[in-house]
Short mmCIF file of N, CA and C in Angstrom, two decimals:
data_model
loop_
_atom_site.label_atom_id
_atom_site.label_comp_id
_atom_site.label_asym_id
_atom_site.label_seq_id
_atom_site.Cartn_x
_atom_site.Cartn_y
_atom_site.Cartn_z
N MET A 68 27.65 14.94 3.43
CA MET A 68 26.60 14.73 3.98
C MET A 68 25.40 14.97 3.15
N SER A 69 25.10 14.22 2.69
CA SER A 69 23.93 14.70 1.64
C SER A 69 22.39 15.66 2.75
N ARG A 70 21.87 16.59 1.71
CA ARG A 70 21.18 17.36 2.21
C ARG A 70 19.65 16.80 3.00
N ILE A 71 19.52 15.71 2.19
CA ILE A 71 18.51 14.67 2.87
C ILE A 71 18.55 14.29 4.52
N ALA A 72 19.49 14.16 4.75
CA ALA A 72 20.21 13.48 5.76
C ALA A 72 19.95 14.51 7.34
N THR A 73 19.44 15.90 6.93
CA THR A 73 18.80 16.46 7.54
C THR A 73 17.14 16.08 7.93
N LEU A 74 16.80 15.16 7.28
CA LEU A 74 15.44 15.39 7.88
C LEU A 74 15.62 14.36 9.42
N ALA A 75 16.47 13.64 9.04
CA ALA A 75 17.13 12.81 10.21
C ALA A 75 17.20 13.51 11.54
N SER A 76 17.49 14.73 11.28
CA SER A 76 18.20 15.32 12.72
C SER A 76 16.79 16.24 13.10
N ILE A 77 15.34 16.43 11.96
CA ILE A 77 13.67 16.80 12.21
C ILE A 77 13.63 15.83 13.12
N ALA A 78 13.65 14.97 12.94
CA ALA A 78 13.14 13.53 13.20
C ALA A 78 13.68 13.25 14.55
N GLU A 79 14.90 13.31 15.12
CA GLU A 79 15.36 13.49 16.19
C GLU A 79 14.84 14.04 17.14
N ARG A 80 14.47 15.29 16.61
CA ARG A 80 14.06 16.64 17.54
C ARG A 80 13.01 16.11 18.11
N GLU A 81 12.28 15.08 16.95
CA GLU A 81 10.63 14.84 17.93
C GLU A 81 10.83 13.74 18.70
N ILE A 82 11.98 13.30 19.37
CA ILE A 82 11.93 11.92 20.27
C ILE A 82 11.45 12.46 21.37
N GLY A 83 10.73 11.57 21.83
CA GLY A 83 9.86 12.39 23.60
C GLY A 83 8.46 12.80 23.13
N VAL A 84 7.89 12.85 21.93
CA VAL A 84 6.55 13.50 21.83
C VAL A 84 5.71 12.07 22.35
N ARG A 85 4.83 12.28 22.88
CA ARG A 85 4.06 11.17 23.20
C ARG A 85 2.64 11.74 23.03
N GLU A 86 1.54 10.20 23.20
CA GLU A 86 0.72 10.85 22.65
C GLU A 86 -0.58 11.01 23.81
N GLU A 87 -1.68 11.85 23.82
CA GLU A 87 -2.72 11.70 25.02
C GLU A 87 -3.95 11.15 24.28
N GLY A 88 -3.89 9.99 25.38
CA GLY A 88 -4.89 9.07 24.82
C GLY A 88 -5.12 8.07 24.18
N ASN A 89 -5.59 7.70 22.71
CA ASN A 89 -5.19 7.16 21.81
C ASN A 89 -5.28 7.75 20.87
N ASN A 90 -3.74 7.48 20.25
CA ASN A 90 -3.59 8.45 18.88
C ASN A 90 -3.98 9.72 19.09
N GLY A 91 -4.09 10.51 19.70
CA GLY A 91 -4.14 11.49 20.51
C GLY A 91 -3.46 12.45 21.06
N GLY A 92 -3.57 13.67 20.89
CA GLY A 92 -3.09 15.15 21.54
C GLY A 92 -2.37 16.02 20.46
N ALA A 93 -2.14 17.24 20.60
CA ALA A 93 -2.05 18.08 19.77
C ALA A 93 -0.71 18.19 18.50
N ARG A 94 -0.09 17.28 19.19
CA ARG A 94 1.00 17.50 18.37
C ARG A 94 1.01 16.09 17.60
N ILE A 95 0.49 14.75 18.04
CA ILE A 95 -0.07 13.90 17.06
C ILE A 95 -1.28 14.26 15.78
N ARG A 96 -1.85 15.30 16.17
CA ARG A 96 -2.92 15.76 15.38
C ARG A 96 -2.45 16.77 14.38
N GLU A 97 -1.41 17.47 14.74
CA GLU A 97 0.07 18.28 14.18
C GLU A 97 0.44 17.25 12.89
N TYR A 98 0.97 15.98 13.43
CA TYR A 98 1.63 15.40 12.16
C TYR A 98 0.61 14.55 11.03
N GLN A 99 -0.70 14.32 11.60
CA GLN A 99 -2.08 14.02 10.72
C GLN A 99 -2.25 14.57 10.22
N THR A 100 -2.20 15.77 9.97
CA THR A 100 -2.91 17.08 9.11
C THR A 100 -1.70 17.19 7.91
N THR A 101 -0.45 16.68 7.69
CA THR A 101 -0.08 16.69 6.95
C THR A 101 -0.31 15.18 6.04
N THR A 102 -1.25 14.98 6.10
CA THR A 102 -1.92 13.36 5.32
C THR A 102 -3.18 13.91 4.69
N THR A 103 -3.32 13.03 3.94
CA THR A 103 -4.90 13.15 3.33
C THR A 103 -6.04 12.51 4.38
N LEU A 104 -5.98 12.13 4.84
CA LEU A 104 -6.46 11.61 6.13
C LEU A 104 -7.22 13.04 7.13
N PRO A 105 -8.34 12.74 7.47
CA PRO A 105 -8.70 13.67 8.73
C PRO A 105 -7.60 13.51 9.79
N PRO A 106 -7.67 14.12 10.73
CA PRO A 106 -7.01 13.93 12.00
C PRO A 106 -7.90 12.96 12.88
N GLY A 107 -7.80 12.14 12.98
CA GLY A 107 -8.87 11.57 14.37
C GLY A 107 -7.75 10.06 14.77
N GLU A 108 -8.41 9.06 15.64
CA GLU A 108 -7.53 8.06 16.38
C GLU A 108 -7.32 6.87 15.28
N TRP A 109 -6.40 7.19 14.31
CA TRP A 109 -5.96 6.42 13.56
C TRP A 109 -3.97 6.52 13.30
N PRO A 110 -3.28 4.75 13.43
CA PRO A 110 -2.26 5.04 13.20
C PRO A 110 -1.63 6.12 13.00
N TRP A 111 -0.38 6.60 13.16
CA TRP A 111 0.06 7.97 12.84
C TRP A 111 1.68 7.72 12.31
N CYS A 112 2.60 6.98 12.38
CA CYS A 112 3.81 6.68 11.72
C CYS A 112 3.99 7.15 10.82
N ALA A 113 3.30 6.90 9.61
CA ALA A 113 3.23 7.26 8.39
C ALA A 113 2.94 8.80 8.36
N ALA A 114 2.43 9.43 9.33
CA ALA A 114 1.89 10.57 8.97
C ALA A 114 3.35 11.52 9.70
N PHE A 115 3.73 11.24 10.82
CA PHE A 115 5.22 11.32 11.31
C PHE A 115 6.29 11.54 10.68
N VAL A 116 6.66 10.50 9.60
CA VAL A 116 7.58 10.67 8.34
C VAL A 116 6.99 12.12 7.31
N SER A 117 5.88 12.12 6.97
CA SER A 117 5.66 13.26 6.23
C SER A 117 5.47 14.79 6.58
N TRP A 118 5.37 15.16 8.12
CA TRP A 118 5.10 15.70 8.80
C TRP A 118 7.03 15.96 9.06
N CYS A 119 7.60 15.12 9.01
CA CYS A 119 9.23 15.78 9.18
C CYS A 119 9.64 16.06 7.51
N LEU A 120 9.28 15.60 6.62
CA LEU A 120 9.35 15.85 5.59
C LEU A 120 8.87 16.97 5.11
N VAL A 121 7.72 17.46 5.26
CA VAL A 121 7.01 19.05 4.88
C VAL A 121 8.02 19.96 5.93
N GLN A 122 8.62 19.67 7.31
CA GLN A 122 9.22 20.63 8.23
C GLN A 122 11.16 20.81 7.00
N TRP A 123 11.26 19.14 6.68
CA TRP A 123 12.54 19.63 5.90
C TRP A 123 12.67 20.44 4.72
N LEU A 124 11.27 19.94 3.54
CA LEU A 124 11.11 20.83 2.41
C LEU A 124 11.17 22.61 3.16
N ALA A 125 10.41 23.22 3.89
CA ALA A 125 10.46 24.40 4.40
C ALA A 125 11.78 24.96 4.44
N THR A 126 12.94 23.93 5.52
CA THR A 126 13.98 24.37 5.82
C THR A 126 15.08 23.97 4.61
N GLU A 127 15.09 23.35 3.57
CA GLU A 127 15.92 22.78 2.75
C GLU A 127 15.80 23.94 1.68
N PHE A 128 14.21 23.94 1.08
CA PHE A 128 13.62 24.89 0.21
C PHE A 128 13.20 25.85 0.58
N GLU A 129 13.89 26.87 1.40
CA GLU A 129 13.47 28.10 1.51
C GLU A 129 12.36 28.90 0.33
N HIS A 130 12.72 28.83 -0.37
CA HIS A 130 12.31 29.99 -1.92
C HIS A 130 10.98 28.87 -2.14
N VAL A 131 10.67 28.13 -1.87
CA VAL A 131 9.64 27.20 -2.19
C VAL A 131 8.41 27.72 -0.91
N LYS A 132 7.37 28.30 -1.12
CA LYS A 132 6.63 27.97 0.14
C LYS A 132 5.77 26.87 0.24
N ARG A 133 5.49 27.34 1.94
CA ARG A 133 5.10 25.85 2.49
C ARG A 133 4.01 25.33 1.60
N ASN A 134 3.09 26.36 1.15
CA ASN A 134 1.36 25.86 0.81
C ASN A 134 1.72 25.34 -0.52
N ASP A 135 2.92 25.47 -1.38
CA ASP A 135 2.99 25.54 -2.92
C ASP A 135 2.47 23.81 -2.76
N GLN A 136 1.64 23.47 -3.13
CA GLN A 136 0.65 22.50 -3.32
C GLN A 136 1.49 20.97 -4.26
N ASP A 137 2.22 21.75 -5.39
CA ASP A 137 3.01 21.08 -6.24
C ASP A 137 4.16 20.51 -6.35
N THR A 138 4.96 21.44 -5.24
CA THR A 138 6.08 20.91 -5.14
C THR A 138 5.80 20.13 -3.96
N ARG A 139 5.22 20.40 -2.87
CA ARG A 139 5.20 19.59 -1.57
C ARG A 139 5.01 18.29 -2.10
N ARG A 140 3.97 18.09 -3.14
CA ARG A 140 3.57 16.68 -3.82
C ARG A 140 4.98 15.94 -4.30
N ALA A 141 5.73 16.80 -5.17
CA ALA A 141 6.90 16.46 -5.65
C ALA A 141 7.90 15.76 -4.46
N TRP A 142 7.72 16.19 -3.53
CA TRP A 142 8.69 16.27 -1.98
C TRP A 142 8.69 15.13 -1.18
N ARG A 143 6.89 14.83 -0.85
CA ARG A 143 6.48 13.55 -0.35
C ARG A 143 5.25 12.98 -0.05
N CYS A 144 5.08 12.50 0.40
CA CYS A 144 3.67 10.98 0.05
C CYS A 144 2.75 11.94 1.00
N ALA A 145 1.54 11.95 1.18
CA ALA A 145 0.67 12.64 1.82
C ALA A 145 -0.35 11.19 2.36
N SER A 146 -0.14 10.06 2.28
CA SER A 146 -0.40 8.75 2.42
C SER A 146 -0.26 8.95 4.38
N ALA A 147 -1.06 8.20 4.64
CA ALA A 147 -1.10 7.72 6.08
C ALA A 147 -0.83 6.20 6.62
N ARG A 148 -0.99 5.61 5.16
CA ARG A 148 -0.29 4.12 5.08
C ARG A 148 0.98 4.31 4.84
N ALA A 149 1.81 3.10 5.30
CA ALA A 149 3.17 3.23 5.46
C ALA A 149 3.57 2.22 3.72
N TYR A 150 3.03 1.77 3.70
CA TYR A 150 3.41 0.85 2.02
C TYR A 150 3.04 1.88 0.99
N ALA A 151 1.99 2.47 1.19
CA ALA A 151 1.90 3.59 0.29
C ALA A 151 2.96 4.05 -0.21
N TRP A 152 3.90 4.96 0.88
CA TRP A 152 5.00 5.55 0.54
C TRP A 152 5.72 4.95 -0.42
N GLU A 153 5.86 3.28 -0.51
CA GLU A 153 6.61 2.94 -1.53
C GLU A 153 6.08 3.01 -3.56
N ASP A 154 4.66 2.87 -2.99
CA ASP A 154 4.16 2.74 -4.51
C ASP A 154 4.55 4.59 -4.75
N TRP A 155 4.39 5.51 -3.76
CA TRP A 155 4.69 6.84 -4.11
C TRP A 155 5.89 7.31 -4.89
N ALA A 156 6.79 6.93 -3.97
CA ALA A 156 8.50 6.55 -4.42
C ALA A 156 8.70 6.32 -5.65
N ARG A 157 8.29 5.18 -5.65
CA ARG A 157 8.15 4.42 -7.29
C ARG A 157 7.91 5.22 -8.23
N SER A 158 7.27 6.46 -8.01
CA SER A 158 6.47 6.92 -9.37
C SER A 158 6.99 8.38 -9.56
N ASN A 159 8.05 8.41 -8.40
CA ASN A 159 7.99 9.92 -8.18
C ASN A 159 9.68 9.77 -9.15
N VAL A 160 10.54 10.71 -9.36
CA VAL A 160 11.84 10.54 -10.07
C VAL A 160 12.58 11.80 -9.09
N LYS A 161 12.13 11.96 -7.89
CA LYS A 161 12.99 12.65 -7.09
C LYS A 161 13.23 11.54 -5.71
N CYS A 162 12.85 10.10 -6.23
CA CYS A 162 13.21 9.44 -5.46
C CYS A 162 13.80 7.47 -5.77
N LEU A 163 14.32 6.92 -5.20
CA LEU A 163 14.37 5.29 -5.71
C LEU A 163 13.95 4.74 -4.59
N VAL A 164 13.38 3.76 -4.61
CA VAL A 164 12.58 2.28 -4.21
C VAL A 164 14.03 1.35 -4.19
N LEU A 165 15.12 1.18 -2.52
CA LEU A 165 15.98 0.23 -2.86
C LEU A 165 15.07 -1.60 -2.08
N ASP A 166 16.04 -2.16 -2.32
CA ASP A 166 15.43 -3.43 -1.73
C ASP A 166 16.12 -3.80 -0.49
N GLU A 167 15.55 -4.64 0.18
CA GLU A 167 16.20 -4.68 1.76
C GLU A 167 17.51 -4.53 2.11
N HIS A 168 18.19 -5.05 1.20
CA HIS A 168 19.40 -5.09 1.13
C HIS A 168 20.36 -3.89 0.70
N ALA A 169 19.71 -2.60 0.77
CA ALA A 169 21.06 -1.69 -0.02
C ALA A 169 21.47 -1.16 1.20
N PRO A 170 22.95 -0.60 1.27
CA PRO A 170 23.38 0.33 2.28
C PRO A 170 22.42 1.53 2.70
N LEU A 171 22.53 1.33 4.09
CA LEU A 171 21.58 2.88 4.53
C LEU A 171 22.21 3.77 4.11
N GLN A 172 21.54 5.18 4.53
CA GLN A 172 22.14 6.13 5.00
C GLN A 172 21.21 7.14 5.50
N ARG A 173 22.03 8.19 6.25
CA ARG A 173 20.73 8.76 7.22
C ARG A 173 20.16 9.67 6.31
N GLY A 174 18.97 9.60 6.57
CA GLY A 174 17.48 10.35 6.24
C GLY A 174 16.97 9.49 5.11
N ASP A 175 17.35 8.08 5.00
CA ASP A 175 16.51 7.23 4.18
C ASP A 175 15.35 7.19 5.12
N ILE A 176 14.19 6.98 4.13
CA ILE A 176 12.85 5.96 4.61
C ILE A 176 13.37 4.71 4.62
N VAL A 177 12.57 3.79 5.36
CA VAL A 177 12.50 2.07 5.84
C VAL A 177 10.95 2.01 5.77
N THR A 178 10.85 1.22 4.75
CA THR A 178 9.61 0.29 5.62
C THR A 178 9.36 -0.93 5.97
N PHE A 179 8.58 -1.34 6.99
CA PHE A 179 8.63 -2.25 7.62
C PHE A 179 7.98 -3.30 7.43
N ASP A 180 8.71 -4.99 7.53
CA ASP A 180 7.68 -6.03 7.02
C ASP A 180 6.31 -6.17 8.11
N PHE A 181 6.23 -5.39 9.37
CA PHE A 181 4.90 -5.22 10.09
C PHE A 181 4.02 -3.96 9.68
N SER A 182 3.81 -3.44 8.26
CA SER A 182 3.16 -2.47 7.88
C SER A 182 3.73 -1.36 8.90
N HIS A 183 5.03 -0.63 8.74
CA HIS A 183 4.89 0.36 9.88
C HIS A 183 6.37 1.16 9.03
N ILE A 184 6.69 2.46 9.59
CA ILE A 184 7.68 2.92 8.41
C ILE A 184 8.54 3.83 9.45
N GLY A 185 9.73 4.50 9.28
CA GLY A 185 10.90 4.92 10.10
C GLY A 185 11.86 5.86 9.33
N ILE A 186 12.63 7.27 10.09
CA ILE A 186 13.19 7.11 9.48
C ILE A 186 14.97 6.96 9.80
N VAL A 187 15.83 6.74 8.95
CA VAL A 187 16.88 6.01 9.50
C VAL A 187 18.01 6.93 9.83
N THR A 188 18.35 7.15 11.12
CA THR A 188 19.76 7.67 11.69
C THR A 188 21.10 7.44 11.47
N ALA A 189 21.14 6.01 11.72
CA ALA A 189 22.69 5.68 11.31
C ALA A 189 22.16 4.47 10.00
N PRO A 190 23.49 4.58 9.01
CA PRO A 190 23.51 3.13 8.56
C PRO A 190 23.72 1.77 9.71
N SER A 191 23.36 0.84 9.09
CA SER A 191 23.34 -0.58 10.00
C SER A 191 24.65 -0.92 10.03
N GLU A 192 24.73 -1.59 11.21
CA GLU A 192 26.21 -2.18 11.78
C GLU A 192 25.73 -3.04 12.40
N ASN A 193 26.29 -4.30 12.12
CA ASN A 193 25.98 -5.74 12.72
C ASN A 193 24.16 -6.42 12.96
N GLY A 194 23.61 -5.96 11.79
CA GLY A 194 22.55 -6.13 11.38
C GLY A 194 21.56 -5.75 12.03
N VAL A 195 21.88 -4.41 12.60
CA VAL A 195 21.22 -3.10 13.12
C VAL A 195 21.01 -2.22 12.29
N VAL A 196 19.48 -1.53 12.41
CA VAL A 196 19.34 -0.42 11.93
C VAL A 196 19.14 0.88 12.98
N HIS A 197 19.42 2.21 12.90
CA HIS A 197 18.85 2.86 13.81
C HIS A 197 17.47 3.74 13.40
N THR A 198 17.03 3.99 13.85
CA THR A 198 16.09 4.79 13.34
C THR A 198 14.85 5.65 14.17
N VAL A 199 14.08 6.88 13.86
CA VAL A 199 13.55 7.52 14.50
C VAL A 199 11.57 7.03 13.82
N GLU A 200 10.97 6.81 14.47
CA GLU A 200 9.85 6.18 14.57
C GLU A 200 8.62 7.00 15.20
N GLY A 201 7.29 7.16 14.73
CA GLY A 201 6.36 7.44 15.50
C GLY A 201 5.12 6.46 15.28
N ASN A 202 4.40 6.61 16.66
CA ASN A 202 3.17 6.15 16.86
C ASN A 202 3.96 3.92 16.92
N THR A 203 5.33 4.41 17.74
CA THR A 203 5.82 2.70 18.20
C THR A 203 5.58 2.99 20.08
N ASN A 204 6.12 1.96 20.76
CA ASN A 204 6.80 2.08 21.69
C ASN A 204 7.64 1.98 22.25
N ALA A 205 8.47 1.77 23.81
CA ALA A 205 9.72 1.22 24.04
C ALA A 205 9.73 -0.20 23.49
N ASP A 206 8.77 -1.01 23.61
CA ASP A 206 9.28 -2.38 22.82
C ASP A 206 9.11 -2.40 21.28
N GLY A 207 8.82 -1.68 20.88
CA GLY A 207 9.25 -1.46 19.02
C GLY A 207 7.83 -1.71 18.53
N ALA A 208 6.62 -1.64 19.00
CA ALA A 208 5.35 -2.06 18.82
C ALA A 208 5.32 -1.53 17.30
N ARG A 209 4.36 -1.62 16.65
CA ARG A 209 3.91 -0.99 15.69
C ARG A 209 2.53 0.45 15.68
N GLU A 210 1.91 -0.02 16.82
CA GLU A 210 0.66 0.74 17.56
C GLU A 210 1.55 0.98 18.69
N GLY A 211 2.12 2.00 18.94
CA GLY A 211 2.49 2.52 20.50
C GLY A 211 2.05 3.92 21.22
N ASP A 212 2.80 4.45 21.56
CA ASP A 212 2.62 5.63 21.92
C ASP A 212 3.03 6.48 21.77
N GLY A 213 4.06 6.89 21.12
CA GLY A 213 5.01 8.28 21.18
C GLY A 213 6.31 7.90 19.77
N VAL A 214 7.04 9.08 19.78
CA VAL A 214 7.80 9.01 19.13
C VAL A 214 9.66 8.10 19.95
N TYR A 215 9.73 7.44 18.94
CA TYR A 215 11.00 6.94 19.89
C TYR A 215 12.24 6.99 19.03
N ALA A 216 13.38 6.87 19.32
CA ALA A 216 14.75 6.01 19.08
C ALA A 216 14.42 4.63 18.75
N LYS A 217 15.10 3.82 17.79
CA LYS A 217 14.59 2.39 17.70
C LYS A 217 15.87 1.70 17.21
N ARG A 218 16.11 0.63 17.82
CA ARG A 218 17.14 -0.12 16.96
C ARG A 218 16.34 -1.23 16.62
N ARG A 219 16.60 -1.69 14.85
CA ARG A 219 15.71 -2.57 14.70
C ARG A 219 16.68 -3.52 13.90
N GLN A 220 16.03 -4.64 14.03
CA GLN A 220 16.88 -6.25 13.30
C GLN A 220 16.61 -5.76 11.81
N ARG A 221 17.38 -5.47 11.37
CA ARG A 221 18.16 -4.98 9.83
C ARG A 221 16.86 -6.06 9.13
N SER A 222 16.65 -7.05 8.98
CA SER A 222 16.43 -8.21 8.57
C SER A 222 14.48 -7.69 8.64
N LEU A 223 13.82 -7.37 9.06
CA LEU A 223 12.57 -6.39 9.56
C LEU A 223 12.35 -5.48 8.28
N ILE A 224 13.31 -5.09 7.19
CA ILE A 224 13.60 -4.01 6.54
C ILE A 224 12.35 -4.52 4.99
N ARG A 225 11.80 -3.84 4.77
CA ARG A 225 10.88 -4.54 3.80
C ARG A 225 11.45 -3.64 2.09
N ARG A 226 11.68 -1.82 2.09
CA ARG A 226 11.89 -1.76 1.36
C ARG A 226 12.48 -0.41 1.88
N VAL A 227 13.90 0.49 1.00
CA VAL A 227 14.42 1.41 1.58
C VAL A 227 14.02 2.63 0.35
N ILE A 228 13.59 3.53 0.98
CA ILE A 228 13.07 4.64 -0.33
C ILE A 228 14.12 5.93 0.21
N ARG A 229 14.69 6.50 -0.69
CA ARG A 229 15.89 7.79 -1.04
C ARG A 229 15.20 8.48 -1.29
N ILE A 230 15.61 9.56 -1.04
CA ILE A 230 15.06 10.78 -1.35
C ILE A 230 16.15 11.59 -2.25
N LEU A 231 16.40 11.61 -3.17
CA LEU A 231 17.48 12.57 -4.16
C LEU A 231 17.30 13.61 -3.93
N ALA A 232 18.27 14.69 -2.88
CA ALA A 232 18.16 15.96 -3.19
C ALA A 232 19.50 16.73 -2.93
#
């Protein structure tokens, strides 16, 4: 198992976090602080993924201070926009951007056709991928109320981002 697979474990521990009000609450604000936008009432799916990567960086690279901005920029995107992660990964030597048909691995990041992002927890089988996503709901909306484990149709994936760790 790759070191980046622990990213999925970090995301799984967040399942059950719920908003307070519209895109609010202390935990949601914590996720949002890992992006370049000030915390507020905006969709936070990418902020959730960014927060997970910050946690992963802190555990996997204990020798790197969490406030080392150069290292943090090299290992994760700070954009609050799901599709901006694809651009970040293309310009980052520590990442691969794969098409929607690439084999999936635990810890991969996927963007979806409906401007959403999540972390893969299990490779796809029978056309379904297992993810953990922030700012979704039980029905799978891209604007939801919390962090959920989701089963999505593989055909909804736009790109696969693989961090090389």
